[in-house]
Amino acid sequence: MLSSPSSGLLFIFAWIYPSHALYFHIGETEKKCFIEEIPDETMVIGKYRTQLWDKQTSSFLPSTPGLGMHVEIKDPDTKIILSRQYGSDGRFTFTSHTPGEHQICLHSNSTKMALFAGGKLRVHLDIQVGEHTNNYPEIAAKDKLTELQLRVRQLLDQVEQIQKEQNYQRYREERFRMTSESTNQRVLWWSIAQTLILIITGIWQMKHLKSFFEAKKLV
């Protein structure tokens, strides 16, 4: 977990987990960002709820409905794929179209921050990725699936998600290999350039010394 005092941004680098929940504190005009590594064509569902710090009871209480949260999501190319204002409790959904690090940012509605001037806001965030975004009881009721059919459906979804993650790992390996090859090639050319510079310098020094000795009639 890294924190930047100047910008107030918080970055949490996380590997792909099926589902994970956390909470954090946020202040006025403060922005919290999370980075998720997500395969392509993968659905992500985020749910959050806010609690307001109450000085009288010295505890966090449910927030007022007027307090909003703005959610902004960027893909690995820093293209905004979601930017929307929500209430004190909310749910957002997006599907990745490019594999890589997606940035999920939340910040409070600054026009309502006077409600807790000098206080704190606690945000509980739950992120679900891949097949764990599916509501299987609802799917079973809608499609009238038996318990065995539902289990097969779950296994198929899990296999599909595993294939996506394997493809993403291959994509990362390919990028790493290309970066390594590019670095090795640059090092090789730099070594060749250094060698040529040394040879040219040596030849120039030899000619210069020869001219000097000839001028002094030492040879």
CSV table of N, CA, C and O in Angstrom, one decimal, residues 93-187:
chain,number,residue,atom,x,y,z
A,93,THR,N,-20.7,-1.5,-12.1
A,93,THR,CA,-20.4,-2.7,-12.9
A,93,THR,C,-19.7,-2.2,-14.2
A,93,THR,O,-20.1,-1.2,-14.8
A,94,PHE,N,-18.6,-3.0,-14.6
A,94,PHE,CA,-18.0,-2.7,-15.9
A,94,PHE,C,-17.4,-4.0,-16.4
A,94,PHE,O,-17.1,-4.9,-15.6
A,95,THR,N,-17.1,-4.0,-17.7
A,95,THR,CA,-16.5,-5.2,-18.3
A,95,THR,C,-15.2,-4.7,-19.0
A,95,THR,O,-15.2,-3.8,-19.7
A,96,SER,N,-14.1,-5.4,-18.7
A,96,SER,CA,-12.8,-5.1,-19.2
A,96,SER,C,-12.8,-5.5,-20.7
A,96,SER,O,-13.2,-6.6,-21.0
A,97,HIS,N,-12.2,-4.6,-21.5
A,97,HIS,CA,-12.0,-5.0,-23.0
A,97,HIS,C,-10.5,-5.0,-23.3
A,97,HIS,O,-10.2,-5.4,-24.4
A,98,THR,N,-9.7,-4.6,-22.4
A,98,THR,CA,-8.2,-4.6,-22.6
A,98,THR,C,-7.6,-5.2,-21.3
A,98,THR,O,-7.9,-4.8,-20.2
A,99,PRO,N,-6.8,-6.3,-21.5
A,99,PRO,CA,-6.1,-6.9,-20.3
A,99,PRO,C,-5.1,-5.9,-19.7
A,99,PRO,O,-4.4,-5.2,-20.4
A,100,GLY,N,-5.0,-6.0,-18.4
A,100,GLY,CA,-4.0,-5.2,-17.7
A,100,GLY,C,-4.5,-4.5,-16.5
A,100,GLY,O,-5.6,-4.9,-15.9
A,101,GLU,N,-3.8,-3.5,-16.0
A,101,GLU,CA,-4.1,-2.8,-14.8
A,101,GLU,C,-5.3,-1.7,-15.0
A,101,GLU,O,-5.1,-0.8,-15.8
A,102,HIS,N,-6.4,-1.9,-14.3
A,102,HIS,CA,-7.5,-1.0,-14.4
A,102,HIS,C,-7.5,-0.2,-13.1
A,102,HIS,O,-7.3,-0.7,-12.0
A,103,GLN,N,-7.7,1.1,-13.2
A,103,GLN,CA,-7.7,2.0,-12.1
A,103,GLN,C,-9.1,2.3,-11.7
A,103,GLN,O,-9.9,2.8,-12.5
A,104,ILE,N,-9.4,2.1,-10.4
A,104,ILE,CA,-10.7,2.3,-9.9
A,104,ILE,C,-10.6,3.4,-8.8
A,104,ILE,O,-9.9,3.3,-7.8
A,105,CYS,N,-11.2,4.6,-9.1
A,105,CYS,CA,-11.0,5.8,-8.2
A,105,CYS,C,-12.4,6.2,-7.6
A,105,CYS,O,-13.4,6.2,-8.3
A,106,LEU,N,-12.4,6.5,-6.4
A,106,LEU,CA,-13.6,7.0,-5.7
A,106,LEU,C,-13.2,8.3,-5.0
A,106,LEU,O,-12.1,8.4,-4.4
A,107,HIS,N,-14.1,9.3,-5.0
A,107,HIS,CA,-13.9,10.5,-4.2
A,107,HIS,C,-15.3,11.0,-3.8
A,107,HIS,O,-16.3,10.8,-4.5
A,108,SER,N,-15.4,11.7,-2.7
A,108,SER,CA,-16.6,12.1,-2.1
A,108,SER,C,-17.2,13.4,-2.8
A,108,SER,O,-16.4,14.1,-3.5
A,109,ASN,N,-18.4,13.6,-2.6
A,109,ASN,CA,-19.1,14.8,-3.2
A,109,ASN,C,-18.7,16.0,-2.3
A,109,ASN,O,-19.2,16.2,-1.2
A,110,SER,N,-17.8,16.8,-2.8
A,110,SER,CA,-17.2,17.9,-2.0
A,110,SER,C,-18.3,18.9,-1.6
A,110,SER,O,-18.1,19.6,-0.6
A,111,THR,N,-19.4,19.0,-2.4
A,111,THR,CA,-20.4,20.0,-2.1
A,111,THR,C,-21.1,19.6,-0.8
A,111,THR,O,-21.8,20.5,-0.2
A,112,LYS,N,-21.0,18.4,-0.4
A,112,LYS,CA,-21.8,17.9,0.8
A,112,LYS,C,-20.8,17.7,1.9
A,112,LYS,O,-21.3,17.2,3.0
A,113,MET,N,-19.5,18.0,1.8
A,113,MET,CA,-18.6,17.7,2.8
A,113,MET,C,-18.8,18.5,4.1
A,113,MET,O,-18.3,18.2,5.1
A,114,ALA,N,-19.5,19.6,4.0
A,114,ALA,CA,-19.8,20.4,5.2
A,114,ALA,C,-20.6,19.7,6.2
A,114,ALA,O,-20.6,20.0,7.4
A,115,LEU,N,-21.2,18.6,5.8
A,115,LEU,CA,-22.0,17.8,6.7
A,115,LEU,C,-21.1,17.2,7.8
A,115,LEU,O,-21.6,16.9,8.9
A,116,PHE,N,-19.8,17.0,7.5
A,116,PHE,CA,-19.0,16.4,8.5
A,116,PHE,C,-17.6,17.1,8.5
A,116,PHE,O,-16.5,16.5,8.4
A,117,ALA,N,-17.7,18.5,8.5
A,117,ALA,CA,-16.5,19.3,8.5
A,117,ALA,C,-15.5,18.9,9.6
A,117,ALA,O,-15.9,18.8,10.8
A,118,GLY,N,-14.3,18.6,9.3
A,118,GLY,CA,-13.3,18.1,10.3
A,118,GLY,C,-13.4,16.7,10.7
A,118,GLY,O,-12.7,16.2,11.5
A,119,GLY,N,-14.4,16.0,10.1
A,119,GLY,CA,-14.6,14.6,10.4
A,119,GLY,C,-14.0,13.6,9.4
A,119,GLY,O,-13.2,14.0,8.6
A,120,LYS,N,-14.4,12.4,9.5
A,120,LYS,CA,-13.9,11.4,8.6
A,120,LYS,C,-15.1,10.6,8.0
A,120,LYS,O,-16.2,10.5,8.6
A,121,LEU,N,-14.9,10.0,6.8
A,121,LEU,CA,-15.8,9.2,6.1
A,121,LEU,C,-15.2,7.8,5.9
A,121,LEU,O,-14.1,7.7,5.4
A,122,ARG,N,-15.8,6.8,6.3
A,122,ARG,CA,-15.3,5.4,6.1
A,122,ARG,C,-16.1,4.8,5.0
A,122,ARG,O,-17.3,4.8,4.9
A,123,VAL,N,-15.4,4.2,4.0
A,123,VAL,CA,-16.0,3.6,2.8
A,123,VAL,C,-15.6,2.1,2.9
A,123,VAL,O,-14.4,1.7,2.9
A,124,HIS,N,-16.6,1.3,2.8
A,124,HIS,CA,-16.5,-0.2,2.7
A,124,HIS,C,-16.6,-0.5,1.3
A,124,HIS,O,-17.7,-0.2,0.6
A,125,LEU,N,-15.6,-1.2,0.7
A,125,LEU,CA,-15.6,-1.5,-0.7
A,125,LEU,C,-15.5,-3.0,-0.9
A,125,LEU,O,-14.6,-3.6,-0.3
A,126,ASP,N,-16.3,-3.6,-1.7
A,126,ASP,CA,-16.3,-5.0,-2.1
A,126,ASP,C,-16.2,-5.2,-3.6
A,126,ASP,O,-17.1,-4.7,-4.3
A,127,ILE,N,-15.2,-5.8,-4.1
A,127,ILE,CA,-15.0,-6.0,-5.5
A,127,ILE,C,-15.0,-7.5,-5.9
A,127,ILE,O,-14.3,-8.3,-5.3
A,128,GLN,N,-15.9,-7.8,-6.8
A,128,GLN,CA,-16.0,-9.2,-7.3
A,128,GLN,C,-15.6,-9.2,-8.8
A,128,GLN,O,-16.0,-8.4,-9.5
A,129,VAL,N,-14.8,-10.3,-9.1
A,129,VAL,CA,-14.3,-10.4,-10.5
A,129,VAL,C,-14.7,-11.7,-11.1
A,129,VAL,O,-14.7,-12.8,-10.4
A,130,GLY,N,-15.0,-11.7,-12.4
A,130,GLY,CA,-15.2,-13.0,-13.1
A,130,GLY,C,-16.5,-13.7,-12.8
A,130,GLY,O,-17.5,-13.0,-12.6
A,131,GLU,N,-16.4,-15.0,-12.7
A,131,GLU,CA,-17.6,-15.8,-12.5
A,131,GLU,C,-18.3,-15.5,-11.1
A,131,GLU,O,-19.4,-15.8,-10.9
A,132,HIS,N,-17.5,-14.9,-10.2
A,132,HIS,CA,-18.1,-14.6,-8.9
A,132,HIS,C,-19.1,-13.5,-8.9
A,132,HIS,O,-19.7,-13.2,-7.9
A,133,THR,N,-19.2,-12.8,-10.1
A,133,THR,CA,-20.2,-11.8,-10.2
A,133,THR,C,-21.6,-12.3,-10.5
A,133,THR,O,-22.5,-11.6,-10.4
A,134,ASN,N,-21.6,-13.6,-10.8
A,134,ASN,CA,-22.9,-14.3,-11.2
A,134,ASN,C,-23.7,-14.6,-10.0
A,134,ASN,O,-23.2,-15.1,-9.0
A,135,ASN,N,-25.0,-14.4,-10.1
A,135,ASN,CA,-25.9,-14.7,-9.0
A,135,ASN,C,-26.5,-16.1,-9.4
A,135,ASN,O,-27.5,-16.1,-10.1
A,136,TYR,N,-25.9,-17.2,-8.9
A,136,TYR,CA,-26.3,-18.5,-9.4
A,136,TYR,C,-27.7,-18.9,-8.9
A,136,TYR,O,-28.4,-19.6,-9.6
A,137,PRO,N,-28.1,-18.6,-7.7
A,137,PRO,CA,-29.5,-18.9,-7.3
A,137,PRO,C,-30.5,-18.2,-8.2
A,137,PRO,O,-31.5,-18.8,-8.6
A,138,GLU,N,-30.2,-17.0,-8.6
A,138,GLU,CA,-31.1,-16.3,-9.5
A,138,GLU,C,-31.1,-16.9,-10.9
A,138,GLU,O,-32.2,-17.1,-11.6
A,139,ILE,N,-29.9,-17.4,-11.4
A,139,ILE,CA,-29.8,-18.0,-12.7
A,139,ILE,C,-30.6,-19.4,-12.7
A,139,ILE,O,-31.3,-19.7,-13.6
A,140,ALA,N,-30.4,-20.1,-11.5
A,140,ALA,CA,-31.1,-21.4,-11.4
A,140,ALA,C,-32.6,-21.2,-11.5
A,140,ALA,O,-33.3,-22.0,-12.1
A,141,ALA,N,-33.1,-20.2,-10.8
A,141,ALA,CA,-34.6,-20.0,-10.8
A,141,ALA,C,-35.1,-19.5,-12.1
A,141,ALA,O,-36.2,-19.9,-12.5
A,142,LYS,N,-34.3,-18.7,-12.8
A,142,LYS,CA,-34.7,-18.1,-14.1
A,142,LYS,C,-34.7,-19.2,-15.2
A,142,LYS,O,-35.7,-19.3,-15.9
A,143,ASP,N,-33.6,-20.0,-15.2
A,143,ASP,CA,-33.5,-21.0,-16.3
A,143,ASP,C,-34.1,-22.4,-15.8
A,143,ASP,O,-34.0,-23.4,-16.6
A,144,LYS,N,-34.6,-22.5,-14.6
A,144,LYS,CA,-35.1,-23.7,-14.0
A,144,LYS,C,-34.1,-24.9,-14.1
A,144,LYS,O,-34.4,-25.9,-14.7
A,145,LEU,N,-32.9,-24.6,-13.6
A,145,LEU,CA,-31.9,-25.6,-13.6
A,145,LEU,C,-31.9,-26.5,-12.4
A,145,LEU,O,-32.3,-26.0,-11.3
A,146,THR,N,-31.6,-27.7,-12.5
A,146,THR,CA,-31.5,-28.6,-11.4
A,146,THR,C,-30.1,-28.3,-10.7
A,146,THR,O,-29.3,-27.6,-11.2
A,147,GLU,N,-30.0,-29.0,-9.5
A,147,GLU,CA,-28.7,-28.7,-8.8
A,147,GLU,C,-27.5,-29.2,-9.6
A,147,GLU,O,-26.5,-28.5,-9.6
A,148,LEU,N,-27.6,-30.3,-10.3
A,148,LEU,CA,-26.5,-30.8,-11.1
A,148,LEU,C,-26.2,-29.9,-12.3
A,148,LEU,O,-25.1,-29.6,-12.6
A,149,GLN,N,-27.3,-29.4,-12.9
A,149,GLN,CA,-27.1,-28.5,-14.1
A,149,GLN,C,-26.5,-27.2,-13.6
A,149,GLN,O,-25.6,-26.6,-14.3
A,150,LEU,N,-26.9,-26.7,-12.4
A,150,LEU,CA,-26.3,-25.5,-11.9
A,150,LEU,C,-24.8,-25.7,-11.6
A,150,LEU,O,-24.0,-24.8,-11.8
A,151,ARG,N,-24.5,-26.8,-11.0
A,151,ARG,CA,-23.1,-27.1,-10.7
A,151,ARG,C,-22.2,-27.2,-12.0
A,151,ARG,O,-21.1,-26.6,-12.0
A,152,VAL,N,-22.8,-27.8,-13.0
A,152,VAL,CA,-22.1,-27.8,-14.3
A,152,VAL,C,-21.9,-26.4,-14.9
A,152,VAL,O,-20.8,-26.1,-15.4
A,153,ARG,N,-22.9,-25.6,-14.7
A,153,ARG,CA,-22.8,-24.2,-15.2
A,153,ARG,C,-21.7,-23.4,-14.4
A,153,ARG,O,-21.0,-22.7,-15.0
A,154,GLN,N,-21.7,-23.7,-13.1
A,154,GLN,CA,-20.6,-23.0,-12.3
A,154,GLN,C,-19.2,-23.5,-12.8
A,154,GLN,O,-18.3,-22.7,-12.9
A,155,LEU,N,-19.1,-24.8,-13.0
A,155,LEU,CA,-17.8,-25.3,-13.4
A,155,LEU,C,-17.4,-24.8,-14.8
A,155,LEU,O,-16.2,-24.4,-15.0
A,156,LEU,N,-18.3,-24.6,-15.7
A,156,LEU,CA,-18.0,-24.1,-17.0
A,156,LEU,C,-17.6,-22.6,-16.9
A,156,LEU,O,-16.7,-22.2,-17.6
A,157,ASP,N,-18.3,-21.9,-16.1
A,157,ASP,CA,-17.9,-20.5,-15.9
A,157,ASP,C,-16.5,-20.4,-15.2
A,157,ASP,O,-15.7,-19.5,-15.6
A,158,GLN,N,-16.2,-21.3,-14.3
A,158,GLN,CA,-14.9,-21.3,-13.7
A,158,GLN,C,-13.8,-21.6,-14.7
A,158,GLN,O,-12.7,-21.0,-14.7
A,159,VAL,N,-14.0,-22.6,-15.6
A,159,VAL,CA,-13.1,-23.0,-16.6
A,159,VAL,C,-12.9,-21.8,-17.6
A,159,VAL,O,-11.7,-21.5,-18.0
A,160,GLU,N,-13.9,-21.1,-17.9
A,160,GLU,CA,-13.8,-19.9,-18.8
A,160,GLU,C,-13.0,-18.9,-18.2
A,160,GLU,O,-12.1,-18.2,-18.8
A,161,GLN,N,-13.2,-18.6,-16.9
A,161,GLN,CA,-12.4,-17.6,-16.2
A,161,GLN,C,-10.9,-18.0,-16.1
A,161,GLN,O,-10.0,-17.2,-16.2
A,162,ILE,N,-10.7,-19.3,-15.8
A,162,ILE,CA,-9.3,-19.8,-15.8
A,162,ILE,C,-8.6,-19.6,-17.1
A,162,ILE,O,-7.4,-19.2,-17.2
A,163,GLN,N,-9.3,-19.8,-18.2
A,163,GLN,CA,-8.7,-19.6,-19.6
A,163,GLN,C,-8.4,-18.2,-19.8
A,163,GLN,O,-7.4,-17.8,-20.3
A,164,LYS,N,-9.3,-17.3,-19.3
A,164,LYS,CA,-9.0,-15.8,-19.5
A,164,LYS,C,-7.8,-15.4,-18.7
A,164,LYS,O,-6.9,-14.7,-19.2
A,165,GLU,N,-7.6,-16.0,-17.5
A,165,GLU,CA,-6.5,-15.6,-16.7
A,165,GLU,C,-5.2,-16.2,-17.3
A,165,GLU,O,-4.1,-15.5,-17.2
A,166,GLN,N,-5.3,-17.4,-17.8
A,166,GLN,CA,-4.1,-18.0,-18.5
A,166,GLN,C,-3.7,-17.2,-19.7
A,166,GLN,O,-2.5,-16.9,-20.0
A,167,ASN,N,-4.7,-16.7,-20.5
A,167,ASN,CA,-4.4,-15.9,-21.6
A,167,ASN,C,-3.8,-14.6,-21.2
A,167,ASN,O,-2.9,-14.0,-21.9
A,168,TYR,N,-4.3,-14.0,-20.1
A,168,TYR,CA,-3.7,-12.8,-19.6
A,168,TYR,C,-2.2,-13.0,-19.1
A,168,TYR,O,-1.4,-12.1,-19.4
A,169,GLN,N,-2.0,-14.1,-18.5
A,169,GLN,CA,-0.6,-14.4,-18.1
A,169,GLN,C,0.3,-14.6,-19.3
A,169,GLN,O,1.5,-14.1,-19.2
A,170,ARG,N,-0.2,-15.2,-20.3
A,170,ARG,CA,0.6,-15.3,-21.6
A,170,ARG,C,0.9,-14.0,-22.2
A,170,ARG,O,1.9,-13.7,-22.7
A,171,TYR,N,-0.2,-13.1,-22.1
A,171,TYR,CA,0.0,-11.7,-22.6
A,171,TYR,C,1.1,-11.0,-21.8
A,171,TYR,O,1.9,-10.3,-22.4
A,172,ARG,N,1.1,-11.2,-20.5
A,172,ARG,CA,2.1,-10.5,-19.7
A,172,ARG,C,3.5,-11.1,-20.0
A,172,ARG,O,4.5,-10.3,-20.1
A,173,GLU,N,3.6,-12.4,-20.1
A,173,GLU,CA,4.9,-13.0,-20.5
A,173,GLU,C,5.4,-12.5,-21.8
A,173,GLU,O,6.6,-12.3,-22.0
A,174,GLU,N,4.5,-12.4,-22.8
A,174,GLU,CA,4.9,-11.9,-24.1
A,174,GLU,C,5.4,-10.5,-24.0
A,174,GLU,O,6.4,-10.1,-24.6
A,175,ARG,N,4.7,-9.6,-23.3
A,175,ARG,CA,5.2,-8.2,-23.1
A,175,ARG,C,6.5,-8.2,-22.4
A,175,ARG,O,7.4,-7.4,-22.7
A,176,PHE,N,6.7,-9.0,-21.4
A,176,PHE,CA,8.0,-9.1,-20.6
A,176,PHE,C,9.1,-9.5,-21.5
A,176,PHE,O,10.2,-9.0,-21.5
A,177,ARG,N,8.8,-10.6,-22.4
A,177,ARG,CA,9.8,-11.1,-23.3
A,177,ARG,C,10.2,-10.0,-24.3
A,177,ARG,O,11.4,-9.8,-24.6
A,178,MET,N,9.2,-9.3,-24.9
A,178,MET,CA,9.5,-8.2,-25.8
A,178,MET,C,10.3,-7.1,-25.2
A,178,MET,O,11.3,-6.6,-25.8
A,179,THR,N,10.0,-6.8,-23.9
A,179,THR,CA,10.8,-5.8,-23.2
A,179,THR,C,12.2,-6.2,-23.0
A,179,THR,O,13.2,-5.5,-23.1
A,180,SER,N,12.3,-7.5,-22.6
A,180,SER,CA,13.7,-8.0,-22.3
A,180,SER,C,14.5,-8.1,-23.6
A,180,SER,O,15.7,-7.7,-23.6
A,181,GLU,N,13.9,-8.5,-24.7
A,181,GLU,CA,14.6,-8.5,-26.0
A,181,GLU,C,15.0,-7.1,-26.4
A,181,GLU,O,16.1,-6.9,-27.0
A,182,SER,N,14.1,-6.2,-26.3
A,182,SER,CA,14.4,-4.8,-26.6
A,182,SER,C,15.6,-4.3,-25.8
A,182,SER,O,16.5,-3.6,-26.3
A,183,THR,N,15.6,-4.6,-24.5
A,183,THR,CA,16.6,-4.1,-23.6
A,183,THR,C,18.0,-4.8,-24.0
A,183,THR,O,19.0,-4.1,-24.0
A,184,ASN,N,17.9,-6.1,-24.2
A,184,ASN,CA,19.2,-6.8,-24.6
A,184,ASN,C,19.7,-6.2,-25.9
A,184,ASN,O,20.9,-6.1,-26.1
A,185,GLN,N,18.8,-5.9,-26.9
A,185,GLN,CA,19.3,-5.4,-28.2
A,185,GLN,C,19.9,-4.0,-28.0
A,185,GLN,O,20.9,-3.7,-28.6
A,186,ARG,N,19.3,-3.2,-27.1
A,186,ARG,CA,19.9,-1.9,-26.8
A,186,ARG,C,21.3,-2.0,-26.2
A,186,ARG,O,22.2,-1.2,-26.5
A,187,VAL,N,21.4,-2.9,-25.2
A,187,VAL,CA,22.7,-3.2,-24.6
A,187,VAL,C,23.7,-3.6,-25.6
A,187,VAL,O,24.9,-3.2,-25.5
